[in-house]
Short mmCIF file of C-alpha atoms in Angstrom, two decimals:
data_model
loop_
_atom_site.label_atom_id
_atom_site.label_comp_id
_atom_site.label_asym_id
_atom_site.label_seq_id
_atom_site.Cartn_x
_atom_site.Cartn_y
_atom_site.Cartn_z
CA UNK A 1 103.75 92.13 108.93
CA UNK A 2 106.18 95.21 108.03
CA UNK A 3 108.50 95.01 105.71
CA UNK A 4 110.08 98.04 103.60
CA UNK A 5 113.00 98.33 101.60
CA UNK A 6 116.40 100.26 101.49
CA UNK A 7 115.84 103.83 101.87
CA UNK A 8 118.62 105.89 100.86
CA UNK A 9 117.51 109.57 101.54
CA UNK A 10 120.67 109.05 104.39
CA UNK A 11 123.07 109.40 101.76
CA UNK A 12 125.22 112.00 103.26
CA UNK A 13 127.39 112.94 99.42
CA UNK A 14 123.84 114.56 98.72
CA UNK A 15 124.96 117.78 100.57
CA UNK A 16 122.40 120.16 101.65
CA UNK A 17 120.30 119.86 98.10
CA UNK A 18 116.92 121.51 99.03
CA UNK A 19 114.86 118.85 97.33
CA UNK A 20 116.60 116.14 99.02
CA UNK A 21 116.03 118.27 102.60
CA UNK A 22 112.53 118.01 101.63
CA UNK A 23 111.69 114.37 100.74
CA UNK A 24 114.27 112.88 103.57
CA UNK A 25 111.65 115.13 105.77
CA UNK A 26 108.94 113.53 103.65
CA UNK A 27 109.49 110.03 104.46
CA UNK A 28 110.58 110.36 107.77
CA UNK A 29 107.50 111.91 108.89
CA UNK A 30 105.58 109.27 106.70
CA UNK A 31 107.42 106.42 108.54
CA UNK A 32 106.75 108.11 111.94
CA UNK A 33 103.06 108.46 111.19
CA UNK A 34 102.86 105.10 109.88
CA UNK A 35 104.93 103.37 112.94
CA UNK A 36 102.03 105.52 115.45
CA UNK A 37 99.30 103.97 113.86
CA UNK A 38 100.00 100.77 113.41
CA UNK A 39 101.42 100.65 116.77
CA UNK A 40 98.38 102.81 118.30
CA UNK A 41 95.66 100.91 116.59
CA UNK A 42 97.22 97.44 117.77
CA UNK A 43 97.84 98.26 121.50
CA UNK A 44 94.45 99.01 121.62
CA UNK A 45 92.38 96.03 120.21
CA UNK A 46 95.16 93.91 121.92
CA UNK A 47 93.94 94.37 125.13
CA UNK A 48 90.00 93.59 123.87
CA UNK A 49 88.94 89.90 123.78
CA UNK A 50 87.29 88.12 120.96
CA UNK A 51 83.74 86.10 122.32
CA UNK A 52 85.22 83.42 120.71
CA UNK A 53 88.27 83.16 123.46
CA UNK A 54 90.56 81.92 121.09
CA UNK A 55 94.18 82.73 121.32
CA UNK A 56 96.34 83.83 117.99
CA UNK A 57 97.93 80.30 117.57
CA UNK A 58 94.53 78.33 117.76
CA UNK A 59 93.05 81.21 115.46
CA UNK A 60 95.38 80.27 113.09
CA UNK A 61 94.62 76.22 113.63
CA UNK A 62 90.69 76.75 113.80
CA UNK A 63 92.04 78.78 109.85
CA UNK A 64 93.92 77.02 108.79
CA UNK A 65 92.11 73.46 109.87
CA UNK A 66 88.57 75.15 107.85
CA UNK A 67 90.37 75.14 104.55
CA UNK A 68 91.85 72.07 104.29
CA UNK A 69 95.39 72.48 104.84
CA UNK A 70 97.00 70.27 107.82
CA UNK A 71 98.52 72.79 110.92
CA UNK A 72 100.17 71.90 113.72
CA UNK A 73 101.34 73.38 116.66
CA UNK A 74 105.53 74.18 117.35
CA UNK A 75 108.43 73.37 115.13
CA UNK A 76 107.52 72.13 112.35
CA UNK A 77 107.30 68.26 111.67
CA UNK A 78 105.91 67.63 107.85
CA UNK A 79 106.30 69.24 105.68
CA UNK A 80 102.68 68.72 104.32
CA UNK A 81 101.80 70.74 107.35
CA UNK A 82 101.60 74.44 108.13
CA UNK A 83 103.41 74.90 111.03
CA UNK A 84 102.43 77.90 113.76
CA UNK A 85 105.32 79.20 116.10
CA UNK A 86 105.89 82.19 118.50
CA UNK A 87 108.41 84.46 117.70
CA UNK A 88 109.80 86.59 120.35
CA UNK A 89 108.96 90.41 119.45
CA UNK A 90 106.27 92.76 118.94
CA UNK A 91 104.82 92.87 115.13
CA UNK A 92 107.30 90.52 114.01
CA UNK A 93 104.72 88.16 112.60
CA UNK A 94 105.50 86.82 109.21
CA UNK A 95 104.69 83.53 107.35
CA UNK A 96 107.36 81.88 105.28
CA UNK A 97 106.06 80.14 102.34
CA UNK A 98 110.01 78.64 101.71
CA UNK A 99 108.91 76.35 104.70
CA UNK A 100 105.09 76.66 105.55
CA UNK A 101 105.63 78.30 108.69
CA UNK A 102 103.27 81.38 109.99
CA UNK A 103 105.49 82.56 113.48
CA UNK A 104 103.64 84.74 116.08
CA UNK A 105 104.39 87.12 118.40
CA UNK A 106 104.61 87.84 121.52
CA UNK A 107 101.62 89.74 122.05
CA UNK A 108 99.67 87.50 119.65
CA UNK A 109 100.40 83.60 119.94
CA UNK A 110 98.96 82.97 123.61
CA UNK A 111 97.01 86.01 123.48
CA UNK A 112 93.25 86.60 123.30
CA UNK A 113 92.49 89.70 121.67
CA UNK A 114 90.85 91.76 118.68
CA UNK A 115 94.07 91.97 117.66
CA UNK A 116 95.34 89.11 118.16
CA UNK A 117 92.95 86.99 115.93
CA UNK A 118 93.41 89.62 113.17
CA UNK A 119 97.10 89.22 112.50
CA UNK A 120 96.97 85.39 113.06
CA UNK A 121 94.15 85.34 110.20
CA UNK A 122 96.05 87.57 108.04
CA UNK A 123 99.52 85.56 108.17
CA UNK A 124 97.56 82.53 107.45
CA UNK A 125 96.13 84.31 104.71
CA UNK A 126 99.23 84.64 102.94
CA UNK A 127 99.57 80.33 103.32
CA UNK A 128 96.35 79.95 101.93
CA UNK A 129 97.66 82.40 98.78
CA UNK A 130 100.91 79.73 98.69
CA UNK A 131 98.40 76.31 99.25
CA UNK A 132 96.35 78.00 95.72
CA UNK A 133 99.78 79.10 94.15
CA UNK A 134 98.05 82.85 94.20
CA UNK A 135 100.18 84.41 90.79
CA UNK A 136 100.86 87.37 93.44
CA UNK A 137 102.22 85.36 96.21
CA UNK A 138 104.48 83.66 94.00
CA UNK A 139 105.53 86.36 91.46
CA UNK A 140 107.64 88.28 95.07
CA UNK A 141 108.70 84.95 96.77
CA UNK A 142 110.53 84.63 92.99
CA UNK A 143 111.59 88.10 93.78
CA UNK A 144 113.27 88.05 97.22
CA UNK A 145 116.83 86.20 96.24
CA UNK A 146 117.26 89.02 93.02
CA UNK A 147 115.95 92.46 95.36
CA UNK A 148 117.95 91.05 98.23
CA UNK A 149 121.37 91.40 96.82
CA UNK A 150 119.72 93.88 94.20
CA UNK A 151 118.73 96.72 96.90
CA UNK A 152 122.22 95.85 99.06
CA UNK A 153 124.06 96.78 95.80
CA UNK A 154 121.46 100.12 94.65
CA UNK A 155 123.25 101.81 97.53
CA UNK A 156 126.75 101.51 97.33
CA UNK A 157 126.47 102.00 93.10
CA UNK A 158 124.85 105.20 93.80
CA UNK A 159 126.84 107.24 96.18
CA UNK A 160 130.10 105.79 94.56
CA UNK A 161 128.14 107.13 90.80
CA UNK A 162 127.93 110.39 92.40
CA UNK A 163 130.89 110.87 94.43
CA UNK A 164 133.40 109.57 91.47
CA UNK A 165 130.94 110.74 88.38
CA UNK A 166 130.74 107.47 86.64
CA UNK A 167 126.90 107.85 85.27
CA UNK A 168 126.99 104.62 84.07
CA UNK A 169 127.50 103.63 87.18
CA UNK A 170 125.09 105.23 88.59
CA UNK A 171 122.34 104.01 86.47
CA UNK A 172 123.71 100.72 87.32
CA UNK A 173 122.24 101.47 91.09
CA UNK A 174 119.21 102.81 89.76
CA UNK A 175 118.14 99.72 87.68
CA UNK A 176 118.83 97.71 91.14
CA UNK A 177 116.84 100.13 93.27
CA UNK A 178 113.54 100.23 90.47
CA UNK A 179 114.38 96.41 91.29
CA UNK A 180 113.49 97.36 95.31
CA UNK A 181 110.43 99.39 93.82
CA UNK A 182 109.31 96.94 91.63
CA UNK A 183 109.36 94.51 94.62
CA UNK A 184 106.96 96.67 97.07
CA UNK A 185 104.82 97.58 94.32
CA UNK A 186 104.36 93.58 94.02
CA UNK A 187 103.64 93.37 98.46
CA UNK A 188 100.87 95.49 97.76
CA UNK A 189 98.72 92.71 96.36
CA UNK A 190 99.63 90.49 98.26
CA UNK A 191 99.18 92.16 101.67
CA UNK A 192 96.10 93.22 101.07
CA UNK A 193 94.38 90.30 99.52
CA UNK A 194 95.97 88.50 102.50
CA UNK A 195 93.69 90.40 104.81
CA UNK A 196 90.93 90.21 102.23
CA UNK A 197 90.97 86.65 103.04
CA UNK A 198 91.76 87.00 106.92
CA UNK A 199 88.51 88.45 107.28
CA UNK A 200 86.37 86.41 105.07
CA UNK A 201 87.70 83.67 107.09
CA UNK A 202 87.37 84.99 110.49
CA UNK A 203 83.65 85.30 109.17
CA UNK A 204 82.87 82.64 107.36
CA UNK A 205 84.75 80.52 110.99
CA UNK A 206 82.65 82.12 113.34
CA UNK A 207 86.06 83.22 115.24
CA UNK A 208 84.41 86.40 115.00
CA UNK A 209 81.16 87.68 115.04
CA UNK A 210 79.63 90.62 113.22
CA UNK A 211 79.92 93.34 116.20
CA UNK A 212 84.01 92.57 116.26
CA UNK A 213 84.69 92.68 112.22
CA UNK A 214 85.31 96.36 112.66
CA UNK A 215 87.28 96.19 114.62
CA UNK A 216 89.15 94.18 113.08
CA UNK A 217 89.48 95.49 110.33
CA UNK A 218 90.86 98.51 111.32
CA UNK A 219 93.38 96.58 112.88
CA UNK A 220 94.06 94.87 108.73
CA UNK A 221 93.64 98.83 107.07
CA UNK A 222 96.56 100.01 110.05
CA UNK A 223 98.46 97.23 108.76
CA UNK A 224 97.46 97.62 105.18
CA UNK A 225 98.96 101.41 105.31
CA UNK A 226 102.41 100.61 106.65
CA UNK A 227 103.52 98.98 102.92
CA UNK A 228 101.72 101.43 100.78
CA UNK A 229 103.75 104.32 103.33
CA UNK A 230 106.69 101.75 101.86
CA UNK A 231 106.30 101.58 98.53
CA UNK A 232 105.10 105.33 98.29
CA UNK A 233 109.00 106.34 100.02
CA UNK A 234 110.46 103.85 97.55
CA UNK A 235 108.85 105.55 94.50
CA UNK A 236 109.71 109.46 95.37
CA UNK A 237 112.97 108.03 96.30
CA UNK A 238 113.36 106.62 92.71
CA UNK A 239 112.12 109.28 91.15
CA UNK A 240 114.42 111.54 93.25
CA UNK A 241 118.03 109.18 91.99
CA UNK A 242 116.25 109.96 88.61
CA UNK A 243 115.98 113.54 88.86
CA UNK A 244 119.48 113.44 89.75
CA UNK A 245 121.18 111.46 87.88
CA UNK A 246 119.12 112.96 84.69
CA UNK A 247 120.58 116.59 85.54
CA UNK A 248 124.41 114.84 85.88
#
């Protein structure tokens, strides 16, 4: 569920610049706190079963069907259906709008818990966004190819711009990096909306009881904070590069 833009705070060419060191420490602390929170919250509620007894995969299928979206388990055989598949790792859950596949990690797919239920519902929330052509989701998907190229080129251009003193090259890198920052910002409403859809679906379908909803909300809030932190780190890096470029 976690997707951060490439930070450039490890660029050695910045030397011992005090602002650079401070920014590096701040982003490191923010990143560590974020990862600690999401892992702690997920682990805490991964041991709390739900009254429904449904696994993450079953939760995903149930919500999809309640929304009138065809669902199937395993590899996708129909482009008209959303496939619910297992993927290796932990917290590696995601939804691919290009293929219509909800991929659930090992601690989610076949496990019954508050955490697995919340995560599965969140990923299905993204499938609902695709079905309803949610504006921010559509925009984010269209940005992916450009941002993938831009974020990779940004680091090289910024480093070369500083090292050889080419201001034009530096600003070009900053523009590419700004595109990655914009992508992070656009991601925020997409993720928040998916979590909102998840909670609504879990309540409407009766998958969670009233007493279980607050715990699921905590899981989703912790996950949302990772995206907020990623956006904050990206913005701080961007402001730093702009500040350094203006001083040249």
